[in-house]
């Protein structure tokens, strides 16, 4: 919300203008002078000829326009709430294709969900995504890509907020205090920026019932205590349900089907039920699931040997190295794979690729 200041001129004329706070002294002085001119115009209209009045008004408006243009220029380079980047679905697709491997279901859901939400001028509720899968399959990466495609600062933007269960909510005896704090944090941040993004990591380590404290913010309310939450985005990251996702993918592989033939409808219903009934999911018997407030359960499939090699190649590229096939193969072969018989999937996904690559560079 923009802070305004009241200026009072002669004959009772009053003007409310943006304060010069957080601007340079010169810019602030220009703004005050321009506001004063606009303030005095109606009061002096009878004493000034039309041409002079018109020139004065033009000068004042030009000064204000210049300052507004400067603000837009500032927001072009820095994050400003209300000036979030117009989401480019093609850029989002390119980012996901270049950095995320083996997750065709994730790409399809994320592009459809985020793009549709950002382009909707009047969403009925906040966008809520729940990302599930083993460590190293890309959950944190996807949340980062989403943030970077909406705000220039990405995860460092003042409008992107991360919560880690073991860090922010460590003690089960303090769950009542955490619920109050969580509600206050969300309420305060959305009141400052309605397009805030909230990311909850390690949901499977969150105490049962804690996440239900935010249910009102995810529901179909137009406003709560004068605040609208409909333009916010909530992203949950969890390992819960990973076993079921792996079993579905493994059955698919054993039946001779291609991984890419797996569809969301093959996983989504089973995943939501599994998470709801898992006492260690953070969503155990949660009203968020019971009331259908989570828009998408997004399954991250376990990564195969070929996907690990892609991760190594991308890490080399990101560090500015030439993609050396020998190094890529060596790093990929150092990873361990499961099940024991088939050895199809990396048990740590791509999580340790960066550390292992250090040995060869």
PDB file of N, CA, C and O in Angstrom, residues 3 10-12 29 69 74 80 89 91 94-95 99 115 146 155 173 180 184 197 200 218 263 288 305 332-333 342 345:
ATOM      1  N   UNK A   3       2.109   4.851   0.734  1.00  0.00           N
ATOM      2  CA  UNK A   3       1.935   5.818   1.801  1.00  0.00           C
ATOM      3  C   UNK A   3       1.686   7.179   1.199  1.00  0.00           C
ATOM      4  O   UNK A   3       2.342   7.580   0.240  1.00  0.00           O
ATOM      5  N   UNK A  10      -3.783  27.335   0.716  1.00  0.00           N
ATOM      6  CA  UNK A  10      -4.702  28.407   1.065  1.00  0.00           C
ATOM      7  C   UNK A  10      -6.108  28.105   0.618  1.00  0.00           C
ATOM      8  O   UNK A  10      -6.343  27.294  -0.270  1.00  0.00           O
ATOM      9  N   UNK A  11      -7.094  28.788   1.201  1.00  0.00           N
ATOM     10  CA  UNK A  11      -8.515  28.625   0.879  1.00  0.00           C
ATOM     11  C   UNK A  11      -9.006  27.217   1.144  1.00  0.00           C
ATOM     12  O   UNK A  11      -9.975  26.757   0.525  1.00  0.00           O
ATOM     13  N   UNK A  12      -8.314  26.491   2.027  1.00  0.00           N
ATOM     14  CA  UNK A  12      -8.782  25.163   2.414  1.00  0.00           C
ATOM     15  C   UNK A  12      -8.523  24.083   1.392  1.00  0.00           C
ATOM     16  O   UNK A  12      -9.084  22.986   1.484  1.00  0.00           O
ATOM     17  N   UNK A  29      12.130  16.366  -3.445  1.00  0.00           N
ATOM     18  CA  UNK A  29      11.832  17.779  -3.572  1.00  0.00           C
ATOM     19  C   UNK A  29      11.027  18.067  -4.827  1.00  0.00           C
ATOM     20  O   UNK A  29      10.084  18.872  -4.829  1.00  0.00           O
ATOM     21  N   UNK A  69       7.536   7.501 -14.086  1.00  0.00           N
ATOM     22  CA  UNK A  69       8.336   6.733 -15.047  1.00  0.00           C
ATOM     23  C   UNK A  69       9.591   6.196 -14.371  1.00  0.00           C
ATOM     24  O   UNK A  69      10.023   5.076 -14.633  1.00  0.00           O
ATOM     25  N   UNK A  74      12.617   1.709 -12.059  1.00  0.00           N
ATOM     26  CA  UNK A  74      13.162   1.019 -10.885  1.00  0.00           C
ATOM     27  C   UNK A  74      12.615  -0.401 -10.801  1.00  0.00           C
ATOM     28  O   UNK A  74      13.353  -1.361 -10.558  1.00  0.00           O
ATOM     29  N   UNK A  80       9.091  -5.279  -7.455  1.00  0.00           N
ATOM     30  CA  UNK A  80       8.080  -4.415  -6.849  1.00  0.00           C
ATOM     31  C   UNK A  80       6.771  -5.185  -6.866  1.00  0.00           C
ATOM     32  O   UNK A  80       6.394  -5.741  -7.906  1.00  0.00           O
ATOM     33  N   UNK A  89       5.029 -18.092 -20.681  1.00  0.00           N
ATOM     34  CA  UNK A  89       4.946 -19.554 -20.621  1.00  0.00           C
ATOM     35  C   UNK A  89       6.070 -20.215 -21.414  1.00  0.00           C
ATOM     36  O   UNK A  89       6.548 -21.286 -21.047  1.00  0.00           O
ATOM     37  N   UNK A  91       9.160 -19.020 -21.785  1.00  0.00           N
ATOM     38  CA  UNK A  91      10.379 -18.934 -20.963  1.00  0.00           C
ATOM     39  C   UNK A  91      10.338 -19.958 -19.844  1.00  0.00           C
ATOM     40  O   UNK A  91      11.356 -20.579 -19.511  1.00  0.00           O
ATOM     41  N   UNK A  94      11.115 -23.321 -21.350  1.00  0.00           N
ATOM     42  CA  UNK A  94      12.546 -23.434 -21.658  1.00  0.00           C
ATOM     43  C   UNK A  94      13.350 -23.719 -20.396  1.00  0.00           C
ATOM     44  O   UNK A  94      14.245 -24.569 -20.381  1.00  0.00           O
ATOM     45  N   UNK A  95      13.040 -23.007 -19.317  1.00  0.00           N
ATOM     46  CA  UNK A  95      13.740 -23.223 -18.047  1.00  0.00           C
ATOM     47  C   UNK A  95      13.576 -24.663 -17.557  1.00  0.00           C
ATOM     48  O   UNK A  95      14.532 -25.306 -17.123  1.00  0.00           O
ATOM     49  N   UNK A  99      16.648 -27.490 -17.316  1.00  0.00           N
ATOM     50  CA  UNK A  99      17.169 -27.783 -15.988  1.00  0.00           C
ATOM     51  C   UNK A  99      16.544 -28.988 -15.294  1.00  0.00           C
ATOM     52  O   UNK A  99      17.128 -29.534 -14.359  1.00  0.00           O
ATOM     53  N   UNK A 115       0.841 -20.804 -15.344  1.00  0.00           N
ATOM     54  CA  UNK A 115       0.492 -19.878 -16.423  1.00  0.00           C
ATOM     55  C   UNK A 115      -0.983 -19.496 -16.363  1.00  0.00           C
ATOM     56  O   UNK A 115      -1.336 -18.320 -16.477  1.00  0.00           O
ATOM     57  N   UNK A 146       9.819 -21.546 -10.570  1.00  0.00           N
ATOM     58  CA  UNK A 146       8.552 -20.814 -10.515  1.00  0.00           C
ATOM     59  C   UNK A 146       8.789 -19.402  -9.963  1.00  0.00           C
ATOM     60  O   UNK A 146       8.318 -18.408 -10.533  1.00  0.00           O
ATOM     61  N   UNK A 155      14.095 -16.673  -5.355  1.00  0.00           N
ATOM     62  CA  UNK A 155      13.955 -17.021  -3.940  1.00  0.00           C
ATOM     63  C   UNK A 155      14.437 -15.900  -3.021  1.00  0.00           C
ATOM     64  O   UNK A 155      14.082 -15.874  -1.838  1.00  0.00           O
ATOM     65  N   UNK A 173       5.763 -29.403  21.177  1.00  0.00           N
ATOM     66  CA  UNK A 173       5.053 -28.799  22.303  1.00  0.00           C
ATOM     67  C   UNK A 173       4.672 -27.342  22.037  1.00  0.00           C
ATOM     68  O   UNK A 173       3.825 -26.780  22.736  1.00  0.00           O
ATOM     69  N   UNK A 180      -0.121 -19.795  15.494  1.00  0.00           N
ATOM     70  CA  UNK A 180      -0.362 -18.345  15.580  1.00  0.00           C
ATOM     71  C   UNK A 180       0.679 -17.567  14.778  1.00  0.00           C
ATOM     72  O   UNK A 180       0.346 -16.615  14.060  1.00  0.00           O
ATOM     73  N   UNK A 184       0.125 -15.256  11.405  1.00  0.00           N
ATOM     74  CA  UNK A 184       0.558 -13.854  11.436  1.00  0.00           C
ATOM     75  C   UNK A 184       1.537 -13.553  10.308  1.00  0.00           C
ATOM     76  O   UNK A 184       1.465 -12.497   9.667  1.00  0.00           O
ATOM     77  N   UNK A 197       4.510 -15.378  -2.625  1.00  0.00           N
ATOM     78  CA  UNK A 197       4.689 -16.819  -2.830  1.00  0.00           C
ATOM     79  C   UNK A 197       5.198 -17.421  -1.521  1.00  0.00           C
ATOM     80  O   UNK A 197       6.157 -16.915  -0.920  1.00  0.00           O
ATOM     81  N   UNK A 200       6.735 -24.201   1.467  1.00  0.00           N
ATOM     82  CA  UNK A 200       6.883 -24.987   2.697  1.00  0.00           C
ATOM     83  C   UNK A 200       7.686 -26.247   2.373  1.00  0.00           C
ATOM     84  O   UNK A 200       7.191 -27.145   1.690  1.00  0.00           O
ATOM     85  N   UNK A 218      -6.352 -20.479   2.183  1.00  0.00           N
ATOM     86  CA  UNK A 218      -6.390 -21.228   0.929  1.00  0.00           C
ATOM     87  C   UNK A 218      -7.814 -21.426   0.412  1.00  0.00           C
ATOM     88  O   UNK A 218      -8.005 -21.933  -0.690  1.00  0.00           O
ATOM     89  N   UNK A 263       0.629 -41.187 -17.225  1.00  0.00           N
ATOM     90  CA  UNK A 263      -0.175 -39.973 -17.194  1.00  0.00           C
ATOM     91  C   UNK A 263      -0.508 -39.587 -15.754  1.00  0.00           C
ATOM     92  O   UNK A 263      -0.453 -40.417 -14.845  1.00  0.00           O
ATOM     93  N   UNK A 288      -6.977 -29.533   4.450  1.00  0.00           N
ATOM     94  CA  UNK A 288      -6.581 -29.002   3.144  1.00  0.00           C
ATOM     95  C   UNK A 288      -6.892 -30.008   2.042  1.00  0.00           C
ATOM     96  O   UNK A 288      -7.291 -29.635   0.933  1.00  0.00           O
ATOM     97  N   UNK A 305      19.362 -43.758 -14.725  1.00  0.00           N
ATOM     98  CA  UNK A 305      20.775 -43.501 -15.026  1.00  0.00           C
ATOM     99  C   UNK A 305      20.928 -42.411 -16.088  1.00  0.00           C
ATOM    100  O   UNK A 305      21.748 -41.490 -15.950  1.00  0.00           O
ATOM    101  N   UNK A 332      27.996 -40.407 -13.063  1.00  0.00           N
ATOM    102  CA  UNK A 332      26.734 -41.155 -13.064  1.00  0.00           C
ATOM    103  C   UNK A 332      26.925 -42.572 -12.536  1.00  0.00           C
ATOM    104  O   UNK A 332      26.053 -43.109 -11.835  1.00  0.00           O
ATOM    105  N   UNK A 333      28.059 -43.190 -12.843  1.00  0.00           N
ATOM    106  CA  UNK A 333      28.308 -44.556 -12.397  1.00  0.00           C
ATOM    107  C   UNK A 333      28.642 -44.628 -10.907  1.00  0.00           C
ATOM    108  O   UNK A 333      28.562 -45.704 -10.309  1.00  0.00           O
ATOM    109  N   UNK A 342      17.194 -54.899 -10.512  1.00  0.00           N
ATOM    110  CA  UNK A 342      17.200 -54.168 -11.782  1.00  0.00           C
ATOM    111  C   UNK A 342      18.132 -52.952 -11.787  1.00  0.00           C
ATOM    112  O   UNK A 342      18.659 -52.566 -12.830  1.00  0.00           O
ATOM    113  N   UNK A 345      16.708 -47.010 -10.710  1.00  0.00           N
ATOM    114  CA  UNK A 345      16.551 -45.644 -10.227  1.00  0.00           C
ATOM    115  C   UNK A 345      17.660 -45.231  -9.257  1.00  0.00           C
ATOM    116  O   UNK A 345      18.090 -46.021  -8.407  1.00  0.00           O
TER     117      UNK A 345
END
